[in-house]
Coordinates of C-alpha atoms (C1' of nucleotides) in Angstrom, one line a residue:
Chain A
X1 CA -49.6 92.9 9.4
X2 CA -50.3 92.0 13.0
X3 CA -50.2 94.6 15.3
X4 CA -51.9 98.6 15.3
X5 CA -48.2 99.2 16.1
X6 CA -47.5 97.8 12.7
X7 CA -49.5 99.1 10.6
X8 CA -48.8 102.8 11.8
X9 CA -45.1 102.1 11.3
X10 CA -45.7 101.1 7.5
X11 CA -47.9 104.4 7.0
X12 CA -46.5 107.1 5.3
X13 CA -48.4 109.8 7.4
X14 CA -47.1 108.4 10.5
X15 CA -43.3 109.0 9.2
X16 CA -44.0 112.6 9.1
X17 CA -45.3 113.6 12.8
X18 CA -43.0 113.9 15.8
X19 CA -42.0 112.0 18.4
X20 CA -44.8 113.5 20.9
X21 CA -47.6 113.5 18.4
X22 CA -47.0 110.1 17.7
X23 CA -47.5 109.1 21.4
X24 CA -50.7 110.7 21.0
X25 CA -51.7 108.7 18.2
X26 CA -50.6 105.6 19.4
X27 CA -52.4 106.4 23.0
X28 CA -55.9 107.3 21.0
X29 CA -55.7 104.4 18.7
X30 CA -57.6 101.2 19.2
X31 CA -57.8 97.7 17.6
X32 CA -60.8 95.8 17.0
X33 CA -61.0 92.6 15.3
X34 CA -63.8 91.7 12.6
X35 CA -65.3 88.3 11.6
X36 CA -65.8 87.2 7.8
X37 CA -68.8 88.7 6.6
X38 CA -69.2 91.4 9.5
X39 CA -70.3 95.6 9.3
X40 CA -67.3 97.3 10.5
X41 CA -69.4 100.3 9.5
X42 CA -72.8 101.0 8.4
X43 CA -74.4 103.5 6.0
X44 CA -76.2 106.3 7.5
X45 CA -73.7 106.1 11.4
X46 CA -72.7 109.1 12.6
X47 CA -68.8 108.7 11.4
X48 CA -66.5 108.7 14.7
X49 CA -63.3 107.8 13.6
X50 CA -60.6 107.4 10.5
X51 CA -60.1 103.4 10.0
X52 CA -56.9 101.9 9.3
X53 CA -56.7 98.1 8.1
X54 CA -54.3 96.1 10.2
X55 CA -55.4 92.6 8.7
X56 CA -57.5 91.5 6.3
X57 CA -59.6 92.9 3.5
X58 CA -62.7 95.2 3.4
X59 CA -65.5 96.4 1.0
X60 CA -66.7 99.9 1.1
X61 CA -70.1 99.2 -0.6
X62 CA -74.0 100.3 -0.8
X63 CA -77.2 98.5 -1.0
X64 CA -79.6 100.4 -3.9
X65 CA -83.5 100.5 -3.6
X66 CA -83.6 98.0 -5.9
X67 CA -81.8 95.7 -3.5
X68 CA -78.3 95.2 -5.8
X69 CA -75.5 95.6 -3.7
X70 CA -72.7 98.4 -5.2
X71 CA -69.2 98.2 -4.4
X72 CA -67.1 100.8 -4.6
X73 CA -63.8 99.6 -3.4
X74 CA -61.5 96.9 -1.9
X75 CA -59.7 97.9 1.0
X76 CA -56.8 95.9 2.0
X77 CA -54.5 96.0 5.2
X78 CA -52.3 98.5 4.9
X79 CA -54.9 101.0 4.1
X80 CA -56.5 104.1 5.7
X81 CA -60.0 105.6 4.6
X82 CA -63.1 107.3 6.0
X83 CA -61.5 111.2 5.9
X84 CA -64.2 111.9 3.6
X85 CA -67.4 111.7 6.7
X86 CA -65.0 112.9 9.1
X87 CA -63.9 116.3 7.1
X88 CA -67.5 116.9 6.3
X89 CA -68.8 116.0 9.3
X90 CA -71.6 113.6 8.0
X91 CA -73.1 110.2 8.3
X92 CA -70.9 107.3 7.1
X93 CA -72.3 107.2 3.0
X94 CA -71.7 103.4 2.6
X95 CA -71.5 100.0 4.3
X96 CA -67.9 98.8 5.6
X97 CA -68.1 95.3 5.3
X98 CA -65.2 93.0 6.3
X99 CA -64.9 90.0 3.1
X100 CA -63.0 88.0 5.2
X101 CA -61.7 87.9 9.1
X102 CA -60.2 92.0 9.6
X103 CA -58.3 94.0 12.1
X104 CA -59.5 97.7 11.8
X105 CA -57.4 100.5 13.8
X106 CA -59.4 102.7 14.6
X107 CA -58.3 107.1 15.4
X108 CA -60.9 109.0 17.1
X109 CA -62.3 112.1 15.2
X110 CA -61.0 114.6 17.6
X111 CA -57.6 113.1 17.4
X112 CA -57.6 113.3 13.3
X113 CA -59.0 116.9 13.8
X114 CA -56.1 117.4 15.8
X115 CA -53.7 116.0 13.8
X116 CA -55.0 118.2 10.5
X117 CA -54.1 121.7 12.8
X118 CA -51.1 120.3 13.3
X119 CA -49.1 118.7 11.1
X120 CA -48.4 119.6 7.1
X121 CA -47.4 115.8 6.8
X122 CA -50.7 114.5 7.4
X123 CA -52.7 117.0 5.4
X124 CA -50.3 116.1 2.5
X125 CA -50.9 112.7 2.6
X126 CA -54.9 113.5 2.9
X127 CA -54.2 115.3 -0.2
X128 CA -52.9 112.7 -2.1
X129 CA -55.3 110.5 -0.7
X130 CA -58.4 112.4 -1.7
X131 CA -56.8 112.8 -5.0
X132 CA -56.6 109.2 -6.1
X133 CA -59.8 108.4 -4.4
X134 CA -61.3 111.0 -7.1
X135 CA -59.9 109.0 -9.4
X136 CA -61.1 106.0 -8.2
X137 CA -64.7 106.6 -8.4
X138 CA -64.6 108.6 -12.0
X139 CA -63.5 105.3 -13.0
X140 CA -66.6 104.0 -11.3
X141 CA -69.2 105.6 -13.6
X142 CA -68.5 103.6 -16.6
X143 CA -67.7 100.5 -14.5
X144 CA -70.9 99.2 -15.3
X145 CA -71.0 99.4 -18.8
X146 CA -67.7 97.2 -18.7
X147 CA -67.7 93.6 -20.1
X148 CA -67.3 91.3 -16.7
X149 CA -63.5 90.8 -17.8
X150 CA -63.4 94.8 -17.8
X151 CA -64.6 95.1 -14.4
X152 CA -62.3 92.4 -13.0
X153 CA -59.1 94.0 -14.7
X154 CA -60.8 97.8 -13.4
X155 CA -60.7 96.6 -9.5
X156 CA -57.9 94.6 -9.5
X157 CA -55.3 97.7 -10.8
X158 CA -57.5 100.2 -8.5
X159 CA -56.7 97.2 -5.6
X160 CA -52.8 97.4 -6.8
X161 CA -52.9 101.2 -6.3
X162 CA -49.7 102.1 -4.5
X163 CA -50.9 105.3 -4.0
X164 CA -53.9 104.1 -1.8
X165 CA -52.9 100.9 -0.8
X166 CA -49.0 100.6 0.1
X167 CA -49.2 96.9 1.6
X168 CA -49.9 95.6 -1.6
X169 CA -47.4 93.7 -3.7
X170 CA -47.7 92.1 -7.2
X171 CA -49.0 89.0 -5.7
X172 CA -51.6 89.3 -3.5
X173 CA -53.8 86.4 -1.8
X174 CA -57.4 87.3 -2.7
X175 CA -59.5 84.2 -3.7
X176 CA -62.2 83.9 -6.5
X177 CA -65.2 84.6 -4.9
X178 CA -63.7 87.8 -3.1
X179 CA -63.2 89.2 -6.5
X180 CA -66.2 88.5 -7.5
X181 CA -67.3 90.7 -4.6
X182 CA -64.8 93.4 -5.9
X183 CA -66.0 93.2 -9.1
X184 CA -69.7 92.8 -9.0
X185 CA -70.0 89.8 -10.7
X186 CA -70.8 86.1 -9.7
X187 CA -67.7 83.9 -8.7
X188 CA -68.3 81.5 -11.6
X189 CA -68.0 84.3 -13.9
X190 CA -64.9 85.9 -12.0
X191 CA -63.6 82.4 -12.6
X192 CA -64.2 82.7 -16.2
X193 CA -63.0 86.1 -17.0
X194 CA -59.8 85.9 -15.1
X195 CA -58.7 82.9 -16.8
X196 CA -59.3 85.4 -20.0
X197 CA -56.9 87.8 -18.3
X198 CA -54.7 85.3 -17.3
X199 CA -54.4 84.2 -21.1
X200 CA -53.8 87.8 -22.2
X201 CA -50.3 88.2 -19.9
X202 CA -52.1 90.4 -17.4
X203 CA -51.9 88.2 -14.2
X204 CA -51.4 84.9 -13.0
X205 CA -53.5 82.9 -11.4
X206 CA -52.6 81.0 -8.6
X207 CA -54.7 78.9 -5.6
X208 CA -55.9 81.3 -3.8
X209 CA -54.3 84.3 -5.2
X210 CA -53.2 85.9 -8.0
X211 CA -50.1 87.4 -9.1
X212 CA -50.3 91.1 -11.3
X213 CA -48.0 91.4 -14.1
X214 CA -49.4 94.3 -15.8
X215 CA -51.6 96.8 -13.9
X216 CA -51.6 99.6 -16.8
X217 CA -52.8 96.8 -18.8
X218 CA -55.8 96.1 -16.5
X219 CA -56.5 99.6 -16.4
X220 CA -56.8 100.1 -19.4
X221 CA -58.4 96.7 -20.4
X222 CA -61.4 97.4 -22.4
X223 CA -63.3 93.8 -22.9
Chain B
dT1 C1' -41.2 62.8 7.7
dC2 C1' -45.3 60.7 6.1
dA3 C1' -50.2 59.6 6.0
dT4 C1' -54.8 61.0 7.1
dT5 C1' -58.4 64.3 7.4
dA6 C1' -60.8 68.7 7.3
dA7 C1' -61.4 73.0 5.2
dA8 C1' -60.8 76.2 1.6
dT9 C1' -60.8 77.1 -3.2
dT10 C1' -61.3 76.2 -7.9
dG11 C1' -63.6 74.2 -12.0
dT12 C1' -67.8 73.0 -14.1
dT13 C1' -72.7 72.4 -15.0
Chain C
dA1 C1' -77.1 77.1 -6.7
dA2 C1' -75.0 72.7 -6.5
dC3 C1' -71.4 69.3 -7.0
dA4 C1' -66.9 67.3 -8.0
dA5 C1' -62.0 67.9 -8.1
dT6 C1' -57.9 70.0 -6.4
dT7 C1' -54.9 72.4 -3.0
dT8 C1' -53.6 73.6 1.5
dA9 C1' -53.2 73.3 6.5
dA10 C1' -53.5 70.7 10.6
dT11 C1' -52.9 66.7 13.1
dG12 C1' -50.8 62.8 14.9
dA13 C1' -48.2 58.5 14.4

DNA sequence: TCATTAAATTGTT
DNA sequence: AACAATTTAATGA
């Protein structure tokens, strides 16, 4: 995607307001553009807006005491998240961190308040949204217990969520060492365990990308 | 269109 | 972490 104008056109909330309340939306929203490696948002901010991804790919993650870094998902264009601070009204609980160069579309809190009085569309879609989120990080708990081919195959089908993540087709341009951010696990390894998957009949590997073939077969991958 | 070069990504230690 | 090999993208003749 290219344009904020874009990306709300491909989101399914956006199908369900009016003509008017779009205006709105479309007259609150702003674009900002992220370099590789940047904070988009960081743990502990007061959280002012609901972020869409235009362009590029993001990391929701969290730095322990201990200094390891946890991820807890991928978010690629096409994807909206951050309801959680805003509904609660609380600080931002994790880092945003762009893995490569991002858009990010950014609504203001009072216009998402807004839109949750006033239309039944966008609550749905928060809904269902919230829902597979929950899902998301129940698989989470055990992630570490998973071999690394397990934990590769577990982010890759929660990145192939059409649910969460619309934008995202079979094959998908997402290089080694970006999964290996996803993942938790080194980029040699990554390297190592997706040739494993590759050899299985779960993806295809391809420069720079990788092609899915089987997502219910990388969720339920046990190594 | 082809050749050259730089940058990105992969494969391996 | 470092290095070599491979692929892609960009550039210009």
């Amino acid at each position: 995607m290219d344009t904020l104008e874009e990306l709300i056109g491909a989101s399914a909330w956006a199908a369900g307001l009016s003509a008017a309340q779009l205006a709105r939306v479309r007259a609150d929203m702003v674009a900002r553009q992220f370099p590789a490696g940047a904070h988009v948002c960081r743990r502990g901010e007061p959280a002012e807006s609901w972020l869409g991804v235009i362009d590029g790919l993001l990391k929701l993650s969290s730095d322990s005491p201990d200094g390891r870094t946890v991820t807890f998902a991928g978010v690629p264009a096409g994807a909206w998240f951050g309801e959680g601070s805003l509904l609660k009204a609380e600080a931002r609980r994790y880092d945003v961190i762009a893995l490569r160069e991002s858009r990010v579309a950014l609504m203001p809190r009072a216009t998402f308040a807004w839109l949750l009085d006033a239309s039944i569309a966008f609550n749905r879609f928060l809904l269902v949204q919230l829902n597979e989120r929950l899902g998301q990080f129940i698989g989470l708990v055990e992630h570490r217990l998973l071999t690394p081919e397990g934990r590769i195959a577990r982010s890759l089908a929660t990145l192939f969520n059409a649910q969460l993540y619309p934008g995202v087709g079979p094959s998908f341009r997402l290089s080694q060492e970006e999964i290996g951010y996803l993942s938790g696990v080194s980029r040699q390894r990554a390297n190592q365990a997706l040739r494993v998957l590759e050899q299985a009949g779960l993806l295809r590997l391809e420069y720079g990308g990788v092609t899915v073939m089987d997502v219910e077969g990388l969720r339920r991958y046990e190594g």
